[in-house]
Amino acid sequence: MYSADRCLFIDSIRVSLQGGLFLSDKTVPSSFVSSISLKTQKWFVHTNENVCLVSCSLGGQTLGPVKSRRSGGKGGWVLSVSLSREEGYVGDSGEDWGQNGDNNLETVEEVKEKKGSGALNTTKHLWAGAVAAIVSRTFIAPLERLKLEYIVRGEKKSLIELIKWIAALEGLKGFWKGNFLNILRTAPFKAINFYAYDIYRSQLLKLSGNEEATNSERFLAGAAAGITATLLCLPMDTIRTVMVAPGGEALGGLIGAFRHMIQTEGFFSLYKGLVPSIISMAPSGAVFYGVYDILKSAYLHSPEGRKRIQDMKQGGQELNAFEQLELGPVRTLLYGAIAGACSEAATYPFEVVRRHLQMQVRATKLGALATCVKIVQQGGISALYAGLIPSLLQVLPSAAISYLVYEFMKIVLKVEPA
């Protein structure tokens, strides 16, 4: 047993039937209180907020943490002390708490560290998606310009003729017209989209209790991610569309276009085409993320995929970021391109309707259905797919590069799974 100088002698105590010592507010001697030196930097907090645990010392000797619990909300405390020369709690079962089984205690430092690391991981996750958008959009900006010419201006020229026309009129930089604004729009959009998909998929996994997401969960998470990103980023997309439309050059750039829309049509004009945007982005996100995830899962469960994962584990820290890609660079590009093509083909008519809605002024504004009917009446069903070829030429490299850069940046930034 412990020597006398390490024992606690407390007068005027009542023993609690549930174990421990019950200290009355009126009967605890001040000498006992003054003899305990609390190390406030090692407070422990229990989740029910009625229990605290502190490390303390008595007579120069280090005691284990003191566990105190308010008794029934009345004027007393149940106190139990674990004696140890080493700082830290020594429980009967070797767990963090002790005989009552309360093992969900964490130091304040640990709680803060977890919150801080969670916020940092979220920031890195968002940056991975943003960088992916910046790189991919800059790379395919000329194709994006061609697509908008077909959709917004209704160009009838062939692809080669349109390229020559832009080059002659605006020079090489004309193919990157509006790219900075496009990056301002797509960087946060992709960042939110990628992050939201991982979060929604993770939450659905927790709800279902499965080890791996089902296909329906993947599609549902993708749809929810698309809707979330659309609600947050649609105004920037609307402004960009107005800027590249005929007469948009006279508005004076981003700020001028924003001010013009607010003054002439009101704030909600920034959300033109919201309904068709959501209708298009829900299936688009579902297909884009669902198809990629399904292809990735199928490969990782194949013999070739298992062998690659095993080789990666054996390689350890010697592998560079590209070698750590689960699918490898080529397969990541391929699966990203397939996912992007499937998503674009499935939802392209909604994209056409949305662009036309964004171009309407209040005096001649039509609903989504009426706009769709008008497009078909003027150009037939094929008008709903105007610009699909240049759009696919844009989407294939865009989606491929987006996934490659995103997976690469997650490795470089050491993003933890959501």
mmCIF file of N, CA and C in Angstrom, residues 180-291:
data_model
loop_
_atom_site.group_PDB
_atom_site.id
_atom_site.type_symbol
_atom_site.label_atom_id
_atom_site.label_comp_id
_atom_site.label_asym_id
_atom_site.label_seq_id
_atom_site.Cartn_x
_atom_site.Cartn_y
_atom_site.Cartn_z
ATOM 1 N N PHE A 180 -10.328 34.036 -66.800
ATOM 2 C CA PHE A 180 -10.134 34.399 -65.400
ATOM 3 C C PHE A 180 -11.456 34.340 -64.642
ATOM 4 N N LEU A 181 -12.493 34.888 -65.270
ATOM 5 C CA LEU A 181 -13.814 34.833 -64.655
ATOM 6 C C LEU A 181 -14.304 33.392 -64.560
ATOM 7 N N ASN A 182 -13.981 32.596 -65.560
ATOM 8 C CA ASN A 182 -14.360 31.188 -65.545
ATOM 9 C C ASN A 182 -13.698 30.459 -64.382
ATOM 10 N N ILE A 183 -12.432 30.807 -64.124
ATOM 11 C CA ILE A 183 -11.727 30.209 -62.989
ATOM 12 C C ILE A 183 -12.355 30.646 -61.673
ATOM 13 N N LEU A 184 -12.709 31.942 -61.587
ATOM 14 C CA LEU A 184 -13.372 32.430 -60.376
ATOM 15 C C LEU A 184 -14.678 31.686 -60.119
ATOM 16 N N ARG A 185 -15.324 31.263 -61.190
ATOM 17 C CA ARG A 185 -16.586 30.522 -61.056
ATOM 18 C C ARG A 185 -16.337 29.039 -60.773
ATOM 19 N N THR A 186 -15.464 28.422 -61.569
ATOM 20 C CA THR A 186 -15.326 26.968 -61.484
ATOM 21 C C THR A 186 -14.451 26.506 -60.324
ATOM 22 N N ALA A 187 -13.494 27.327 -59.890
ATOM 23 C CA ALA A 187 -12.634 26.908 -58.785
ATOM 24 C C ALA A 187 -13.435 26.647 -57.509
ATOM 25 N N PRO A 188 -14.236 27.617 -57.062
ATOM 26 C CA PRO A 188 -15.058 27.304 -55.880
ATOM 27 C C PRO A 188 -16.115 26.250 -56.165
ATOM 28 N N PHE A 189 -16.641 26.233 -57.406
ATOM 29 C CA PHE A 189 -17.657 25.246 -57.754
ATOM 30 C C PHE A 189 -17.100 23.828 -57.635
ATOM 31 N N LYS A 190 -15.933 23.592 -58.244
ATOM 32 C CA LYS A 190 -15.329 22.262 -58.199
ATOM 33 C C LYS A 190 -14.858 21.907 -56.796
ATOM 34 N N ALA A 191 -14.319 22.910 -56.097
ATOM 35 C CA ALA A 191 -13.868 22.660 -54.732
ATOM 36 C C ALA A 191 -15.026 22.182 -53.858
ATOM 37 N N ILE A 192 -16.149 22.903 -53.939
ATOM 38 C CA ILE A 192 -17.332 22.528 -53.159
ATOM 39 C C ILE A 192 -17.884 21.188 -53.638
ATOM 40 N N ASN A 193 -17.878 20.994 -54.954
ATOM 41 C CA ASN A 193 -18.439 19.774 -55.541
ATOM 42 C C ASN A 193 -17.683 18.530 -55.084
ATOM 43 N N PHE A 194 -16.370 18.554 -55.239
ATOM 44 C CA PHE A 194 -15.556 17.408 -54.829
ATOM 45 C C PHE A 194 -15.695 17.150 -53.331
ATOM 46 N N TYR A 195 -15.577 18.223 -52.554
ATOM 47 C CA TYR A 195 -15.637 18.078 -51.096
ATOM 48 C C TYR A 195 -17.008 17.593 -50.640
ATOM 49 N N ALA A 196 -18.066 18.208 -51.198
ATOM 50 C CA ALA A 196 -19.421 17.831 -50.806
ATOM 51 C C ALA A 196 -19.703 16.366 -51.142
ATOM 52 N N TYR A 197 -19.201 15.914 -52.288
ATOM 53 C CA TYR A 197 -19.425 14.513 -52.653
ATOM 54 C C TYR A 197 -18.795 13.568 -51.627
ATOM 55 N N ASP A 198 -17.556 13.846 -51.253
ATOM 56 C CA ASP A 198 -16.892 12.983 -50.272
ATOM 57 C C ASP A 198 -17.608 13.013 -48.926
ATOM 58 N N ILE A 199 -18.087 14.189 -48.528
ATOM 59 C CA ILE A 199 -18.797 14.310 -47.247
ATOM 60 C C ILE A 199 -20.125 13.567 -47.294
ATOM 61 N N TYR A 200 -20.904 13.795 -48.348
ATOM 62 C CA TYR A 200 -22.212 13.131 -48.446
ATOM 63 C C TYR A 200 -22.063 11.616 -48.526
ATOM 64 N N ARG A 201 -21.095 11.162 -49.289
ATOM 65 C CA ARG A 201 -20.870 9.722 -49.403
ATOM 66 C C ARG A 201 -20.465 9.128 -48.055
ATOM 67 N N SER A 202 -19.611 9.838 -47.324
ATOM 68 C CA SER A 202 -19.176 9.390 -46.007
ATOM 69 C C SER A 202 -20.355 9.306 -45.034
ATOM 70 N N GLN A 203 -21.223 10.322 -45.078
ATOM 71 C CA GLN A 203 -22.383 10.319 -44.179
ATOM 72 C C GLN A 203 -23.363 9.199 -44.529
ATOM 73 N N LEU A 204 -23.548 8.958 -45.818
ATOM 74 C CA LEU A 204 -24.427 7.862 -46.229
ATOM 75 C C LEU A 204 -23.855 6.512 -45.801
ATOM 76 N N LEU A 205 -22.539 6.382 -45.829
ATOM 77 C CA LEU A 205 -21.899 5.155 -45.358
ATOM 78 C C LEU A 205 -22.149 4.952 -43.870
ATOM 79 N N LYS A 206 -22.058 6.026 -43.096
ATOM 80 C CA LYS A 206 -22.309 5.920 -41.664
ATOM 81 C C LYS A 206 -23.749 5.523 -41.381
ATOM 82 N N LEU A 207 -24.675 6.084 -42.153
ATOM 83 C CA LEU A 207 -26.092 5.767 -41.955
ATOM 84 C C LEU A 207 -26.393 4.317 -42.307
ATOM 85 N N SER A 208 -25.792 3.837 -43.377
ATOM 86 C CA SER A 208 -26.073 2.468 -43.825
ATOM 87 C C SER A 208 -25.271 1.436 -43.055
ATOM 88 N N GLY A 209 -24.133 1.846 -42.523
ATOM 89 C CA GLY A 209 -23.287 0.914 -41.798
ATOM 90 C C GLY A 209 -22.475 -0.010 -42.689
ATOM 91 N N ASN A 210 -22.450 0.268 -43.984
ATOM 92 C CA ASN A 210 -21.686 -0.564 -44.913
ATOM 93 C C ASN A 210 -20.211 -0.161 -44.912
ATOM 94 N N GLU A 211 -19.366 -1.086 -45.330
ATOM 95 C CA GLU A 211 -17.944 -0.787 -45.443
ATOM 96 C C GLU A 211 -17.630 -0.007 -46.718
ATOM 97 N N GLU A 212 -18.446 -0.195 -47.736
ATOM 98 C CA GLU A 212 -18.242 0.484 -49.017
ATOM 99 C C GLU A 212 -19.576 0.996 -49.531
ATOM 100 N N ALA A 213 -19.540 2.147 -50.192
ATOM 101 C CA ALA A 213 -20.760 2.748 -50.710
ATOM 102 C C ALA A 213 -21.371 1.899 -51.818
ATOM 103 N N THR A 214 -22.687 1.839 -51.829
ATOM 104 C CA THR A 214 -23.383 1.158 -52.917
ATOM 105 C C THR A 214 -23.490 2.115 -54.096
ATOM 106 N N ASN A 215 -23.863 1.604 -55.250
ATOM 107 C CA ASN A 215 -23.996 2.463 -56.433
ATOM 108 C C ASN A 215 -25.059 3.537 -56.219
ATOM 109 N N SER A 216 -26.161 3.174 -55.588
ATOM 110 C CA SER A 216 -27.225 4.151 -55.340
ATOM 111 C C SER A 216 -26.745 5.249 -54.400
ATOM 112 N N GLU A 217 -25.926 4.894 -53.414
ATOM 113 C CA GLU A 217 -25.383 5.905 -52.502
ATOM 114 C C GLU A 217 -24.412 6.827 -53.239
ATOM 115 N N ARG A 218 -23.647 6.278 -54.145
ATOM 116 C CA ARG A 218 -22.736 7.104 -54.936
ATOM 117 C C ARG A 218 -23.499 8.112 -55.800
ATOM 118 N N PHE A 219 -24.548 7.638 -56.469
ATOM 119 C CA PHE A 219 -25.343 8.532 -57.324
ATOM 120 C C PHE A 219 -26.057 9.592 -56.483
ATOM 121 N N LEU A 220 -26.571 9.194 -55.324
ATOM 122 C CA LEU A 220 -27.269 10.143 -54.459
ATOM 123 C C LEU A 220 -26.310 11.201 -53.929
ATOM 124 N N ALA A 221 -25.123 10.781 -53.503
ATOM 125 C CA ALA A 221 -24.125 11.740 -53.012
ATOM 126 C C ALA A 221 -23.692 12.690 -54.121
ATOM 127 N N GLY A 222 -23.528 12.174 -55.336
ATOM 128 C CA GLY A 222 -23.149 13.017 -56.461
ATOM 129 C C GLY A 222 -24.218 14.044 -56.796
ATOM 130 N N ALA A 223 -25.479 13.628 -56.760
ATOM 131 C CA ALA A 223 -26.582 14.552 -57.036
ATOM 132 C C ALA A 223 -26.641 15.654 -55.981
ATOM 133 N N ALA A 224 -26.513 15.281 -54.718
ATOM 134 C CA ALA A 224 -26.550 16.265 -53.625
ATOM 135 C C ALA A 224 -25.371 17.229 -53.729
ATOM 136 N N ALA A 225 -24.198 16.731 -54.115
ATOM 137 C CA ALA A 225 -23.031 17.589 -54.275
ATOM 138 C C ALA A 225 -23.236 18.585 -55.411
ATOM 139 N N GLY A 226 -23.818 18.134 -56.510
ATOM 140 C CA GLY A 226 -24.087 19.024 -57.635
ATOM 141 C C GLY A 226 -25.054 20.135 -57.273
ATOM 142 N N ILE A 227 -26.100 19.799 -56.532
ATOM 143 C CA ILE A 227 -27.090 20.799 -56.104
ATOM 144 C C ILE A 227 -26.447 21.812 -55.160
ATOM 145 N N THR A 228 -25.657 21.328 -54.215
ATOM 146 C CA THR A 228 -25.004 22.208 -53.249
ATOM 147 C C THR A 228 -24.096 23.221 -53.941
ATOM 148 N N ALA A 229 -23.265 22.743 -54.850
ATOM 149 C CA ALA A 229 -22.350 23.630 -55.558
ATOM 150 C C ALA A 229 -23.101 24.623 -56.447
ATOM 151 N N THR A 230 -24.178 24.185 -57.060
ATOM 152 C CA THR A 230 -24.964 25.059 -57.930
ATOM 153 C C THR A 230 -25.574 26.212 -57.157
ATOM 154 N N LEU A 231 -26.150 25.929 -56.008
ATOM 155 C CA LEU A 231 -26.776 26.970 -55.198
ATOM 156 C C LEU A 231 -25.768 28.034 -54.772
ATOM 157 N N LEU A 232 -24.537 27.631 -54.527
ATOM 158 C CA LEU A 232 -23.532 28.566 -54.041
ATOM 159 C C LEU A 232 -22.817 29.332 -55.157
ATOM 160 N N CYS A 233 -22.774 28.760 -56.352
ATOM 161 C CA CYS A 233 -21.918 29.327 -57.401
ATOM 162 C C CYS A 233 -22.650 29.818 -58.648
ATOM 163 N N LEU A 234 -23.963 29.677 -58.722
ATOM 164 C CA LEU A 234 -24.691 30.067 -59.931
ATOM 165 C C LEU A 234 -24.552 31.546 -60.292
ATOM 166 N N PRO A 235 -24.555 32.501 -59.328
ATOM 167 C CA PRO A 235 -24.440 33.914 -59.708
ATOM 168 C C PRO A 235 -23.209 34.228 -60.550
ATOM 169 N N MET A 236 -22.061 33.658 -60.211
ATOM 170 C CA MET A 236 -20.851 33.917 -60.985
ATOM 171 C C MET A 236 -20.968 33.367 -62.398
ATOM 172 N N ASP A 237 -21.617 32.230 -62.544
ATOM 173 C CA ASP A 237 -21.808 31.650 -63.864
ATOM 174 C C ASP A 237 -22.729 32.517 -64.713
ATOM 175 N N THR A 238 -23.758 33.087 -64.099
ATOM 176 C CA THR A 238 -24.689 33.956 -64.817
ATOM 177 C C THR A 238 -23.981 35.215 -65.316
ATOM 178 N N ILE A 239 -23.161 35.813 -64.459
ATOM 179 C CA ILE A 239 -22.427 37.022 -64.847
ATOM 180 C C ILE A 239 -21.484 36.730 -66.007
ATOM 181 N N ARG A 240 -20.811 35.605 -65.957
ATOM 182 C CA ARG A 240 -19.880 35.256 -67.035
ATOM 183 C C ARG A 240 -20.623 35.078 -68.359
ATOM 184 N N THR A 241 -21.783 34.440 -68.320
ATOM 185 C CA THR A 241 -22.560 34.230 -69.533
ATOM 186 C C THR A 241 -22.982 35.557 -70.152
ATOM 187 N N VAL A 242 -23.385 36.509 -69.308
ATOM 188 C CA VAL A 242 -23.786 37.831 -69.789
ATOM 189 C C VAL A 242 -22.591 38.559 -70.404
ATOM 190 N N MET A 243 -21.426 38.391 -69.822
ATOM 191 C CA MET A 243 -20.231 39.085 -70.315
ATOM 192 C C MET A 243 -19.801 38.608 -71.700
ATOM 193 N N VAL A 244 -19.942 37.328 -71.987
ATOM 194 C CA VAL A 244 -19.498 36.813 -73.287
ATOM 195 C C VAL A 244 -20.595 36.920 -74.346
ATOM 196 N N ALA A 245 -21.796 37.321 -73.933
ATOM 197 C CA ALA A 245 -22.893 37.482 -74.890
ATOM 198 C C ALA A 245 -22.694 38.758 -75.697
ATOM 199 N N PRO A 246 -23.400 38.907 -76.834
ATOM 200 C CA PRO A 246 -23.296 40.144 -77.624
ATOM 201 C C PRO A 246 -23.617 41.366 -76.774
ATOM 202 N N GLY A 247 -22.745 42.380 -76.819
ATOM 203 C CA GLY A 247 -22.921 43.587 -76.016
ATOM 204 C C GLY A 247 -22.322 43.487 -74.634
ATOM 205 N N GLY A 248 -21.847 42.308 -74.253
ATOM 206 C CA GLY A 248 -21.290 42.131 -72.922
ATOM 207 C C GLY A 248 -20.009 42.898 -72.699
ATOM 208 N N GLU A 249 -19.282 43.187 -73.794
ATOM 209 C CA GLU A 249 -18.019 43.918 -73.683
ATOM 210 C C GLU A 249 -18.230 45.333 -73.165
ATOM 211 N N ALA A 250 -19.421 45.897 -73.416
ATOM 212 C CA ALA A 250 -19.699 47.277 -73.026
ATOM 213 C C ALA A 250 -20.067 47.425 -71.553
ATOM 214 N N LEU A 251 -20.220 46.331 -70.843
ATOM 215 C CA LEU A 251 -20.658 46.401 -69.447
ATOM 216 C C LEU A 251 -19.526 46.736 -68.489
ATOM 217 N N GLY A 252 -18.293 46.617 -68.941
ATOM 218 C CA GLY A 252 -17.177 47.022 -68.084
ATOM 219 C C GLY A 252 -16.640 45.944 -67.171
ATOM 220 N N GLY A 253 -16.580 44.732 -67.649
ATOM 221 C CA GLY A 253 -15.966 43.660 -66.863
ATOM 222 C C GLY A 253 -16.886 43.084 -65.806
ATOM 223 N N LEU A 254 -16.280 42.365 -64.864
ATOM 224 C CA LEU A 254 -17.029 41.627 -63.840
ATOM 225 C C LEU A 254 -17.883 42.545 -62.976
ATOM 226 N N ILE A 255 -17.264 43.593 -62.425
ATOM 227 C CA ILE A 255 -18.001 44.499 -61.538
ATOM 228 C C ILE A 255 -19.099 45.228 -62.304
ATOM 229 N N GLY A 256 -18.792 45.664 -63.522
ATOM 230 C CA GLY A 256 -19.776 46.367 -64.327
ATOM 231 C C GLY A 256 -20.967 45.494 -64.673
ATOM 232 N N ALA A 257 -20.697 44.242 -65.032
ATOM 233 C CA ALA A 257 -21.792 43.326 -65.359
ATOM 234 C C ALA A 257 -22.642 43.037 -64.128
ATOM 235 N N PHE A 258 -21.998 42.872 -62.987
ATOM 236 C CA PHE A 258 -22.729 42.633 -61.738
ATOM 237 C C PHE A 258 -23.626 43.819 -61.396
ATOM 238 N N ARG A 259 -23.068 45.027 -61.482
ATOM 239 C CA ARG A 259 -23.843 46.227 -61.160
ATOM 240 C C ARG A 259 -25.003 46.404 -62.135
ATOM 241 N N HIS A 260 -24.747 46.144 -63.409
ATOM 242 C CA HIS A 260 -25.797 46.293 -64.423
ATOM 243 C C HIS A 260 -26.969 45.347 -64.148
ATOM 244 N N MET A 261 -26.680 44.107 -63.813
ATOM 245 C CA MET A 261 -27.753 43.144 -63.570
ATOM 246 C C MET A 261 -28.556 43.497 -62.328
ATOM 247 N N ILE A 262 -27.875 43.928 -61.269
ATOM 248 C CA ILE A 262 -28.566 44.296 -60.030
ATOM 249 C C ILE A 262 -29.462 45.518 -60.253
ATOM 250 N N GLN A 263 -28.938 46.508 -60.958
ATOM 251 C CA GLN A 263 -29.690 47.750 -61.159
ATOM 252 C C GLN A 263 -30.868 47.578 -62.103
ATOM 253 N N THR A 264 -30.711 46.785 -63.140
ATOM 254 C CA THR A 264 -31.758 46.672 -64.155
ATOM 255 C C THR A 264 -32.760 45.551 -63.874
ATOM 256 N N GLU A 265 -32.303 44.475 -63.252
ATOM 257 C CA GLU A 265 -33.192 43.316 -63.076
ATOM 258 C C GLU A 265 -33.325 42.828 -61.640
ATOM 259 N N GLY A 266 -32.551 43.389 -60.727
ATOM 260 C CA GLY A 266 -32.651 42.986 -59.332
ATOM 261 C C GLY A 266 -31.694 41.853 -58.982
ATOM 262 N N PHE A 267 -31.568 41.609 -57.676
ATOM 263 C CA PHE A 267 -30.603 40.625 -57.181
ATOM 264 C C PHE A 267 -30.867 39.218 -57.701
ATOM 265 N N PHE A 268 -32.130 38.850 -57.749
ATOM 266 C CA PHE A 268 -32.449 37.462 -58.121
ATOM 267 C C PHE A 268 -32.212 37.170 -59.603
ATOM 268 N N SER A 269 -31.865 38.209 -60.365
ATOM 269 C CA SER A 269 -31.488 37.959 -61.755
ATOM 270 C C SER A 269 -30.194 37.157 -61.823
ATOM 271 N N LEU A 270 -29.416 37.196 -60.752
ATOM 272 C CA LEU A 270 -28.182 36.401 -60.690
ATOM 273 C C LEU A 270 -28.481 34.910 -60.632
ATOM 274 N N TYR A 271 -29.718 34.576 -60.292
ATOM 275 C CA TYR A 271 -30.118 33.168 -60.194
ATOM 276 C C TYR A 271 -31.033 32.756 -61.344
ATOM 277 N N LYS A 272 -30.866 33.432 -62.476
ATOM 278 C CA LYS A 272 -31.608 33.012 -63.662
ATOM 279 C C LYS A 272 -31.269 31.563 -63.995
ATOM 280 N N GLY A 273 -32.281 30.818 -64.326
ATOM 281 C CA GLY A 273 -32.032 29.429 -64.698
ATOM 282 C C GLY A 273 -31.728 28.522 -63.524
ATOM 283 N N LEU A 274 -32.121 28.925 -62.304
ATOM 284 C CA LEU A 274 -31.810 28.113 -61.126
ATOM 285 C C LEU A 274 -32.447 26.729 -61.207
ATOM 286 N N VAL A 275 -33.735 26.690 -61.581
ATOM 287 C CA VAL A 275 -34.443 25.396 -61.630
ATOM 288 C C VAL A 275 -33.818 24.446 -62.648
ATOM 289 N N PRO A 276 -33.633 24.875 -63.914
ATOM 290 C CA PRO A 276 -32.977 23.955 -64.849
ATOM 291 C C PRO A 276 -31.530 23.653 -64.463
ATOM 292 N N SER A 277 -30.873 24.600 -63.757
ATOM 293 C CA SER A 277 -29.510 24.340 -63.301
ATOM 294 C C SER A 277 -29.494 23.190 -62.305
ATOM 295 N N ILE A 278 -30.428 23.241 -61.352
ATOM 296 C CA ILE A 278 -30.510 22.172 -60.363
ATOM 297 C C ILE A 278 -30.928 20.868 -61.022
ATOM 298 N N ILE A 279 -31.898 20.981 -61.944
ATOM 299 C CA ILE A 279 -32.365 19.777 -62.644
ATOM 300 C C ILE A 279 -31.237 19.142 -63.448
ATOM 301 N N SER A 280 -30.358 19.988 -63.994
ATOM 302 C CA SER A 280 -29.243 19.444 -64.787
ATOM 303 C C SER A 280 -28.086 18.990 -63.914
ATOM 304 N N MET A 281 -27.780 19.738 -62.844
ATOM 305 C CA MET A 281 -26.611 19.427 -62.030
ATOM 306 C C MET A 281 -26.829 18.214 -61.134
ATOM 307 N N ALA A 282 -28.063 17.955 -60.756
ATOM 308 C CA ALA A 282 -28.315 16.772 -59.927
ATOM 309 C C ALA A 282 -27.946 15.489 -60.684
ATOM 310 N N PRO A 283 -28.518 15.258 -61.881
ATOM 311 C CA PRO A 283 -28.086 14.058 -62.617
ATOM 312 C C PRO A 283 -26.648 14.144 -63.110
ATOM 313 N N SER A 284 -26.193 15.363 -63.426
ATOM 314 C CA SER A 284 -24.818 15.522 -63.891
ATOM 315 C C SER A 284 -23.831 15.109 -62.807
ATOM 316 N N GLY A 285 -24.046 15.613 -61.585
ATOM 317 C CA GLY A 285 -23.178 15.231 -60.474
ATOM 318 C C GLY A 285 -23.289 13.755 -60.154
ATOM 319 N N ALA A 286 -24.517 13.239 -60.223
ATOM 320 C CA ALA A 286 -24.727 11.811 -59.937
ATOM 321 C C ALA A 286 -23.939 10.945 -60.906
ATOM 322 N N VAL A 287 -24.019 11.278 -62.193
ATOM 323 C CA VAL A 287 -23.325 10.479 -63.210
ATOM 324 C C VAL A 287 -21.815 10.695 -63.130
ATOM 325 N N PHE A 288 -21.396 11.954 -62.999
ATOM 326 C CA PHE A 288 -19.963 12.279 -63.007
ATOM 327 C C PHE A 288 -19.212 11.573 -61.876
ATOM 328 N N TYR A 289 -19.727 11.697 -60.673
ATOM 329 C CA TYR A 289 -19.045 11.091 -59.531
ATOM 330 C C TYR A 289 -19.371 9.605 -59.397
ATOM 331 N N GLY A 290 -20.621 9.257 -59.696
ATOM 332 C CA GLY A 290 -21.012 7.856 -59.580
ATOM 333 C C GLY A 290 -20.266 6.949 -60.537
ATOM 334 N N VAL A 291 -20.173 7.360 -61.806
ATOM 335 C CA VAL A 291 -19.499 6.528 -62.811
ATOM 336 C C VAL A 291 -18.018 6.373 -62.467
#
